[in-house]
Amino acid sequence: MNLRYVAGYAWFAGVHSVKENYPYLIAHLALPLSLIFIVGVLSHGALLPFALAGGTVMAIASDGAGTAQELTYLRLEYMYQDFIVATKTGPIDYMLGEIFAGLPWVTPSIILYFALDAVYGMLTLYNLVMTLIVSVLLVVSVSSLAFLLSSRMKHARLIGPYSLIFSYAMTVLPPTFYPFNYLPRWLVTTLAVFPTTPAAVLEQGFFGLEPTAWYMLGILALEALVYFAMARSFTRWREK
Amino acid sequence: MIEVKDISKRYGDGTVALGGVSFSIDKKITSIIGKNGAGKTTLLRILSTQLAPSSGTALINSHDLIKNADEIRKIIVSVPQEAKPIQYISASDFVRMYLSARGFGISEAKAAAEKALRKVGLWEFRDKLTAELSGGMKRKVFVATALASDADVIFLDEPTTGLDPFSRIEIWHAIKALRGQVILTTHYMEEAQALSDDVIMMDRGKILSKGSVNELLKGFDGLVRVEGRKRRKMAYKVGDVYVSYVDRRKAAKFINEGEIIRPIMLDDLFIKRGVNLES
């Protein structure tokens, strides 16, 4: 593993570039905050705790859609992947670099949700720690899916609609801002294929809004492993 | 030293991009020339481990392309055709980021990037986002990465395509400053002539000729190229134009007939072999 590349890419493309590209920080907040606003207004505040509990999940999923776009453009428009293929850096280093470079963009959103949770009296040390654990597993699974998706794109323009579909499938369909028991059990099970579903169900449990469905932690961990392995095996890195 | 052994490439749709090419490269700068679709980029991508060949192999500084690809990646730099530096980071950060991919430490990368950026004349623009640099400067960022990496073998695919004449000359000088062995593709004949110790001519996935510019152009000694609409004896048709080769001392009279006189260049080798570069 080339940790120097992971650290170098995360620093230069992540931390270092945030100051030049701050509008993206706001963009990262746009979808989750909009959904919180709509849910809050439509439910007269009743479902606001659910939307807040699912806020970090939505922020990470939105970032994943951005990652898919970024990786596609790096490969097809900048030829950056080809440039890196001819070094000792491998596909996993490349993906980890992108994951860590994405953290500075998504971290302010996560901090904002924790702040809102605190304002609404929902934040405890327990749900803070558990949210961080869920976030790590979610970042790995969502980024792996984004990497897989981007590597299948033949033209850069195609990633536009696919990343939108990816984003909606990850954020709007799963119970990220409403109680998961609103859905029939079979649908929750079906939607569990999107890692945001087990993550959102777990968050609702950790915040005391629903009983904690611990088996969802197993599903999320399994998805992180399987999607990561799929990204490693099926991603087009060096062309055949 | 690069030794290519019967490399072929057939894509999934049946297109044969390379039909079993063999040659060796031992000079400092070698250009691969040919029209679009000749197989130049495919060959370069295979040699730089970006694309797997269908058959055959190559030895790059004694490392086998198939068996020791990881060893090869430690000693090469490959700049793809139409590569652009990531636009939201600075020129200096881009070079340092690339050096991290090659395993350079932080201070080592910083020093190497500074030295390279100074050498290619980009030091004063080091903190500018690459999006704000001109096309020539963007290409120079890549030459700086190659320079900073101090690689033994550097592959450059069409390094000056789309650049203005002045930027091209700057890039040529930057390429000449590279320490390692350089293999570049180009369809600019004057570029190949200006830069190369050796030239490889390709057409339809095959090698037509290989040698120094002087060796390749030996048969044209004392001749100039005459282009015009008028068909002459022993003329070659290139698009709508007829090209013939005449004694330099007799060339003046053709100017009076409205024809264009040009010195001999590498593309004349293609014309004589019936390869229409414009097709």
XYZ file of C-alpha atoms in Angstrom:
519
model
C 0.000 0.000 0.000
C 1.242 3.475 -0.917
C 0.275 5.484 2.155
C 2.295 8.459 0.976
C 0.007 8.794 -2.005
C -3.111 8.448 0.144
C -1.838 11.150 2.505
C -0.525 13.341 -0.331
C -3.724 13.207 -2.347
C -5.892 13.736 0.746
C -3.816 16.761 1.685
C -3.514 18.446 -1.711
C -6.871 17.543 -3.277
C -8.727 17.683 0.039
C -7.455 19.930 2.800
C -5.393 22.259 0.615
C -8.046 22.818 -2.014
C -10.942 23.541 0.372
C -9.933 27.188 0.722
C -10.062 27.697 -3.059
C -13.344 25.858 -3.501
C -15.441 26.748 -0.455
C -18.748 26.981 -2.416
C -18.622 23.183 -2.545
C -18.846 23.105 1.241
C -22.182 24.878 0.972
C -23.226 22.565 -1.862
C -22.539 19.573 0.378
C -24.974 20.981 2.911
C -27.666 21.870 0.413
C -29.495 18.558 -0.070
C -29.565 17.375 3.560
C -30.507 20.827 4.883
C -33.252 21.185 2.266
C -34.708 17.825 3.216
C -34.577 18.721 6.909
C -36.392 21.965 6.111
C -39.108 20.249 4.033
C -39.600 17.436 6.537
C -39.710 19.918 9.412
C -42.308 22.116 7.684
C -44.518 19.309 6.365
C -44.587 17.403 9.671
C -44.916 20.572 11.773
C -41.673 19.633 13.458
C -42.796 16.116 14.415
C -40.302 14.346 12.142
C -37.477 16.842 12.599
C -35.566 14.571 15.063
C -35.599 11.798 12.424
C -34.254 14.142 9.765
C -31.563 15.372 12.153
C -30.611 11.818 13.129
C -30.289 10.945 9.442
C -28.462 14.153 8.530
C -24.947 12.700 8.703
C -26.077 9.698 6.644
C -27.440 11.999 3.935
C -24.323 14.176 3.981
C -22.039 11.167 3.495
C -24.241 9.737 0.741
C -24.309 13.084 -1.106
C -20.539 13.190 -0.851
C -20.425 9.696 -2.371
C -22.312 10.913 -5.446
C -19.789 13.743 -5.707
C -16.975 11.200 -5.432
C -18.388 9.245 -8.378
C -18.418 12.422 -10.478
C -14.945 13.405 -9.374
C -13.444 10.007 -10.158
C -15.110 9.916 -13.570
C -13.755 13.316 -14.529
C -10.311 12.453 -13.207
C -10.262 9.339 -15.368
C -11.901 10.531 -18.571
C -11.290 14.272 -18.721
C -8.003 14.744 -16.887
C -6.507 11.317 -17.704
C -5.338 11.446 -14.113
C -6.016 7.766 -13.432
C -3.855 6.746 -16.400
C -1.162 9.088 -15.123
C -1.229 7.382 -11.730
C -1.561 3.822 -13.094
C 2.027 4.061 -14.314
C 3.334 4.529 -10.766
C 3.545 2.178 -7.823
C 0.141 3.440 -6.636
C -2.642 0.849 -6.815
C -6.434 1.146 -7.138
C -7.024 0.849 -3.403
C -4.517 3.630 -2.655
C -6.265 5.716 -5.296
C -9.697 5.060 -3.787
C -8.518 5.684 -0.233
C -6.901 8.926 -1.377
C -10.238 10.031 -2.796
C -12.103 8.975 0.373
C -9.751 10.930 2.627
C -9.695 13.896 0.230
C -13.502 13.950 0.533
C -13.459 14.166 4.331
C -12.631 17.892 4.575
C -15.671 18.574 2.394
C -18.119 16.455 4.351
C -16.785 17.074 7.869
C -18.327 20.566 8.233
C -21.730 19.058 7.417
C -21.256 16.367 10.051
C -20.180 18.979 12.610
C -23.244 21.074 11.732
C -25.547 18.082 12.306
C -23.923 17.369 15.643
C -24.425 21.043 16.518
C -28.102 20.873 15.516
C -28.482 17.626 17.477
C -27.021 19.443 20.483
C -29.336 22.433 19.995
C -32.347 20.116 19.954
C -31.057 18.274 23.029
C -30.538 15.008 21.142
C -26.745 14.646 21.318
C -25.141 12.273 23.807
C -21.654 10.813 23.980
C -23.167 7.436 23.125
C -24.890 8.487 19.892
C -21.888 10.663 18.943
C -19.523 7.671 19.113
C -21.982 5.315 17.431
C -22.626 7.844 14.662
C -18.902 8.076 14.015
C -18.639 4.267 13.779
C -21.605 4.141 11.380
C -20.098 7.024 9.383
C -16.813 5.161 8.825
C -18.623 2.051 7.556
C -20.901 4.195 5.421
C -18.044 6.184 3.879
C -16.286 2.946 2.900
C -19.383 1.360 1.322
C -20.640 4.490 -0.438
C -17.182 5.390 -1.775
C -16.645 1.829 -3.011
C -19.935 1.960 -4.913
C -18.988 5.387 -6.288
C -15.617 4.032 -7.456
C -17.312 1.072 -9.136
C -19.865 3.319 -10.814
C -17.282 5.808 -12.065
C -15.054 3.114 -13.518
C -17.922 1.898 -15.715
C -18.543 5.277 -17.346
C -17.509 5.522 -20.979
C -18.107 9.271 -21.295
C -17.745 11.926 -18.630
C -21.181 13.393 -19.366
C -22.867 10.104 -18.463
C -21.898 10.408 -14.823
C -24.291 13.382 -14.457
C -27.537 11.371 -14.579
C -26.010 8.306 -12.927
C -24.711 10.266 -9.965
C -28.130 11.900 -9.571
C -29.781 8.481 -9.541
C -27.083 7.299 -7.124
C -27.687 10.273 -4.875
C -31.487 9.886 -4.787
C -31.297 6.130 -4.358
C -28.960 6.642 -1.419
C -30.646 9.573 0.279
C -34.320 9.913 -0.617
C -35.566 6.327 -0.820
C -33.997 4.937 2.379
C -35.514 6.105 5.677
C -32.926 8.793 6.246
C -35.426 11.452 7.361
C -38.541 9.560 8.396
C -39.214 6.609 10.781
C -38.171 3.348 9.184
C -41.286 1.602 10.547
C -43.392 3.746 8.181
C -42.228 1.281 5.543
C -43.349 -2.351 5.281
C -40.687 -4.726 6.538
C -40.107 -6.238 3.104
C -39.330 -2.796 1.703
C -36.853 -1.971 4.476
C -35.178 -5.312 3.751
C -35.079 -4.546 0.031
C -33.748 -1.020 0.571
C -31.035 -2.430 2.834
C -29.043 -3.028 -0.341
C -28.274 0.710 -0.153
C -25.907 1.145 2.806
C -27.739 4.305 3.834
C -30.732 2.165 4.893
C -29.001 0.184 7.665
C -27.123 3.360 8.621
C -30.321 5.398 8.936
C -32.149 2.631 10.830
C -29.225 2.388 13.252
C -29.103 6.169 13.733
C -32.789 6.241 14.649
C -32.023 3.618 17.282
C -28.920 5.393 18.622
C -30.873 8.644 18.983
C -33.622 6.815 20.888
C -36.283 7.463 18.261
C -36.896 3.773 17.520
C -35.704 0.523 19.054
C -32.090 -0.159 17.968
C -31.991 -2.783 15.224
C -28.515 -4.130 15.994
C -28.622 -6.648 13.169
C -28.415 -3.628 10.824
C -24.880 -2.976 12.116
C -23.940 -6.441 10.853
C -25.549 -5.687 7.492
C -23.736 -2.346 7.224
C -20.376 -3.890 8.154
C -20.943 -6.704 5.669
C -21.841 -4.204 2.951
C -18.703 -2.175 3.682
C -16.628 -5.339 3.226
C -18.471 -6.636 0.164
C -18.646 -3.294 -1.665
C -14.981 -2.624 -0.897
C -14.038 -6.071 -2.226
C -16.191 -5.476 -5.308
C -14.515 -2.113 -5.932
C -11.132 -3.789 -5.610
C -12.001 -6.642 -7.958
C -14.296 -5.134 -10.567
C -13.023 -1.591 -10.933
C -11.295 -0.871 -14.218
C -7.839 0.230 -13.230
C -5.320 -0.907 -15.784
C -7.049 -1.523 -19.109
C -7.147 -5.035 -20.484
C 17.295 0.421 -23.013
C 13.913 -0.743 -24.262
C 13.453 -3.930 -26.185
C 10.026 -4.554 -27.679
C 9.340 -8.177 -28.566
C 6.502 -8.921 -30.950
C 3.855 -6.856 -29.145
C 0.358 -6.986 -30.566
C -2.922 -5.507 -29.437
C -6.366 -6.570 -30.509
C -9.304 -4.819 -28.845
C -12.524 -6.559 -27.850
C -14.337 -5.298 -30.958
C -11.758 -7.013 -33.174
C -9.779 -3.880 -34.058
C -6.093 -4.669 -34.431
C -4.200 -1.666 -33.100
C -0.776 -3.289 -33.129
C 0.186 -6.176 -35.331
C 3.268 -7.653 -33.690
C 5.941 -4.982 -33.457
C 9.559 -5.550 -32.461
C 12.337 -3.005 -32.110
C 14.788 -1.657 -29.574
C 15.389 1.850 -28.280
C 18.738 2.885 -26.891
C 18.936 6.594 -27.725
C 18.148 9.512 -25.407
C 15.074 10.826 -27.241
C 13.026 8.671 -29.593
C 9.922 9.887 -31.402
C 7.203 7.611 -32.659
C 5.495 9.204 -35.637
C 2.551 8.249 -37.788
C -0.922 9.389 -38.688
C -3.875 9.118 -36.316
C -4.736 5.484 -35.709
C -1.242 4.249 -36.568
C -0.935 2.610 -33.139
C 1.407 5.135 -31.506
C -0.686 5.756 -28.406
C -1.529 2.074 -28.005
C 2.151 1.200 -28.113
C 3.050 3.911 -25.618
C 0.248 2.899 -23.253
C 1.375 -0.711 -23.371
C 4.999 0.199 -22.705
C 3.968 2.391 -19.779
C 1.920 -0.465 -18.220
C -1.406 1.326 -18.679
C -2.736 -1.182 -21.172
C -2.153 -4.920 -21.376
C -0.862 -6.263 -24.707
C -2.677 -9.149 -26.410
C 0.637 -10.891 -26.974
C 4.349 -10.218 -26.805
C 6.313 -8.358 -24.182
C 9.039 -5.767 -23.732
C 12.075 -5.288 -21.566
C 12.443 -1.853 -20.033
C 15.857 -1.444 -18.422
C 15.890 -5.260 -18.173
C 12.488 -5.479 -16.431
C 9.905 -7.597 -18.206
C 6.709 -5.705 -19.001
C 4.463 -8.644 -18.156
C 6.309 -10.235 -15.256
C 7.727 -7.134 -13.547
C 5.224 -4.366 -14.253
C 5.559 -3.100 -10.670
C 9.324 -2.724 -11.076
C 8.794 -0.838 -14.331
C 6.344 1.562 -12.676
C 9.086 2.591 -10.247
C 11.354 3.802 -13.033
C 8.957 5.349 -15.540
C 6.763 8.402 -15.912
C 3.998 8.374 -18.472
C 2.062 11.478 -19.457
C -1.087 10.490 -21.341
C -2.351 12.264 -24.432
C -4.646 15.165 -23.516
C -3.798 14.837 -19.832
C -4.657 17.937 -17.829
C -3.475 18.825 -14.358
C -6.347 18.790 -11.847
C -7.673 22.306 -12.167
C -8.592 23.073 -8.587
C -5.115 22.579 -7.177
C -1.972 24.619 -7.742
C 0.877 23.715 -10.076
C 3.216 23.118 -7.164
C 0.682 20.951 -5.311
C 0.033 18.912 -8.444
C 3.722 18.093 -8.877
C 4.089 17.258 -5.184
C 0.965 15.111 -5.250
C 2.339 13.147 -8.174
C 5.656 12.703 -6.393
C 3.792 11.275 -3.399
C 2.371 8.653 -5.786
C 5.957 7.759 -6.604
C 6.760 7.393 -2.909
C 8.606 10.676 -2.312
C 8.576 11.987 1.262
C 7.191 15.460 2.064
C 10.471 17.422 2.130
C 11.964 15.400 -0.716
C 8.903 16.128 -2.883
C 8.944 19.811 -1.981
C 12.601 20.216 -2.950
C 12.242 18.213 -6.181
C 9.099 20.119 -7.184
C 10.781 23.479 -6.591
C 13.826 22.499 -8.648
C 11.674 21.212 -11.520
C 9.266 24.157 -11.538
C 12.202 26.564 -11.636
C 13.767 24.637 -14.498
C 10.627 24.745 -16.671
C 9.966 28.400 -15.836
C 6.861 27.856 -13.725
C 8.222 28.821 -10.337
C 6.555 32.229 -10.276
C 3.226 30.550 -11.109
C 3.621 27.755 -8.566
C 0.723 28.885 -6.378
C -1.705 29.541 -9.205
C -4.498 27.012 -9.692
C -3.716 25.027 -12.825
C -7.101 26.124 -14.233
C -5.624 29.626 -14.490
C -2.563 28.539 -16.471
C -2.264 28.674 -20.260
C -2.308 25.483 -22.344
C 1.473 25.546 -22.687
C 1.949 26.037 -18.964
C -0.364 23.124 -18.216
C 1.763 20.878 -20.407
C 4.841 22.237 -18.681
C 3.373 21.155 -15.338
C 3.516 17.579 -16.638
C 7.053 18.007 -17.900
C 7.881 19.335 -14.422
C 6.428 16.184 -12.849
C 8.626 14.076 -15.128
C 11.638 16.229 -14.351
C 10.997 16.170 -10.597
C 10.513 12.413 -10.525
C 13.960 11.900 -12.044
C 12.607 8.809 -13.776
C 14.829 6.631 -15.938
C 12.279 6.380 -18.751
C 9.714 9.025 -19.680
C 6.793 8.398 -22.031
C 5.102 11.487 -23.461
C 2.047 11.032 -25.644
C 1.592 13.994 -28.004
C 3.220 16.437 -25.573
C 2.617 19.570 -27.645
C -0.679 18.922 -29.422
C -2.754 22.080 -29.633
C -0.032 24.415 -28.410
C 1.119 27.602 -30.111
C 4.586 27.554 -31.766
C 6.280 29.445 -28.922
C 4.889 27.154 -26.220
C 5.990 24.165 -28.267
C 9.545 25.406 -28.397
C 9.493 25.928 -24.625
C 8.213 22.388 -24.116
C 10.919 21.042 -26.430
C 13.589 22.656 -24.283
C 11.977 21.270 -21.148
C 11.926 17.789 -22.711
C 15.579 18.082 -23.629
C 16.349 18.877 -19.994
C 14.950 15.528 -18.804
C 17.603 13.197 -17.462
C 16.000 9.906 -18.451
C 15.379 8.258 -21.772
C 12.416 9.918 -23.504
C 9.965 8.175 -25.820
C 7.352 10.477 -27.263
C 4.655 10.265 -29.871
C 3.896 13.121 -32.191
C 2.330 13.847 -35.511
C 4.348 17.043 -35.871
C 7.224 16.099 -38.143
C 9.271 19.189 -37.277
C 8.939 18.222 -33.613
C 10.304 14.750 -34.271
C 13.118 16.243 -36.337
C 13.995 18.901 -33.766
C 13.998 16.596 -30.752
C 14.834 13.061 -31.726
C 17.982 11.036 -31.800
C 15.922 8.248 -33.319
C 12.569 8.122 -35.071
C 10.176 5.197 -35.374
C 7.690 5.437 -38.228
C 4.400 3.606 -37.749
C 1.430 2.899 -39.913
C -1.566 0.633 -39.304
C -0.053 -0.988 -36.258
C 3.250 -1.809 -37.938
C 6.731 -0.316 -37.866
C 7.655 1.112 -41.262
C 11.190 2.298 -40.460
C 13.450 3.218 -37.603
C 16.608 5.280 -37.513
C 18.038 8.748 -37.013
C 16.513 11.612 -39.003
C 19.619 11.732 -41.204
C 19.523 8.004 -41.855
C 15.839 8.059 -42.676
C 16.134 11.039 -45.023
C 19.268 9.807 -46.775
C 17.432 9.083 -50.025
C 16.336 12.709 -50.261
C 19.811 14.278 -50.353
C 19.860 17.355 -52.576
C 16.094 17.304 -53.150
C 13.257 19.625 -52.231
C 9.564 18.993 -52.155
C 7.289 20.615 -54.732
C 3.555 20.775 -54.019
C 0.910 21.904 -56.423
C -2.195 21.084 -58.387
C -0.237 20.195 -61.482
C 0.477 16.531 -61.997
C 4.112 15.872 -62.817
C 6.042 12.757 -63.591
C 6.715 10.643 -60.500
C 4.287 12.718 -58.434
C 2.494 11.418 -55.351
C -1.107 12.375 -54.733
C -1.759 13.753 -51.238
C -5.385 14.779 -50.937
C -5.997 17.172 -53.838
C -2.331 18.037 -54.165
C 0.492 16.439 -56.126
C 3.866 16.163 -54.439
C 7.089 15.579 -56.300
C 10.740 15.695 -55.383
C 13.133 17.714 -57.506
C 16.738 18.806 -57.462
C 17.135 21.789 -55.164
C 19.033 23.745 -57.851
C 16.103 23.459 -60.259
C 13.432 24.377 -57.729
C 13.205 28.101 -58.498
C 11.291 27.621 -61.719
C 8.444 25.860 -59.900
C 7.811 28.925 -57.740
C 7.123 30.870 -60.931
C 4.531 28.219 -61.800
C 2.667 28.889 -58.551
C 3.838 25.772 -56.757
C 5.026 25.557 -53.170
C 8.596 24.547 -52.440
C 9.393 23.012 -49.066
C 12.454 21.417 -47.538
C 12.325 17.671 -47.073
C 10.769 16.513 -43.814
C 9.909 13.193 -42.228
C 6.389 13.209 -43.648
C 7.963 12.807 -47.097
C 8.948 9.296 -46.070
C 5.280 8.492 -45.508
C 4.320 10.063 -48.825
C 6.939 8.036 -50.700
C 5.589 4.910 -49.056
C 2.061 5.789 -50.095
C 0.806 6.574 -46.585
C -1.515 9.544 -46.799
C -1.059 11.394 -43.512
C -4.213 13.378 -44.028
C -6.479 10.384 -44.496
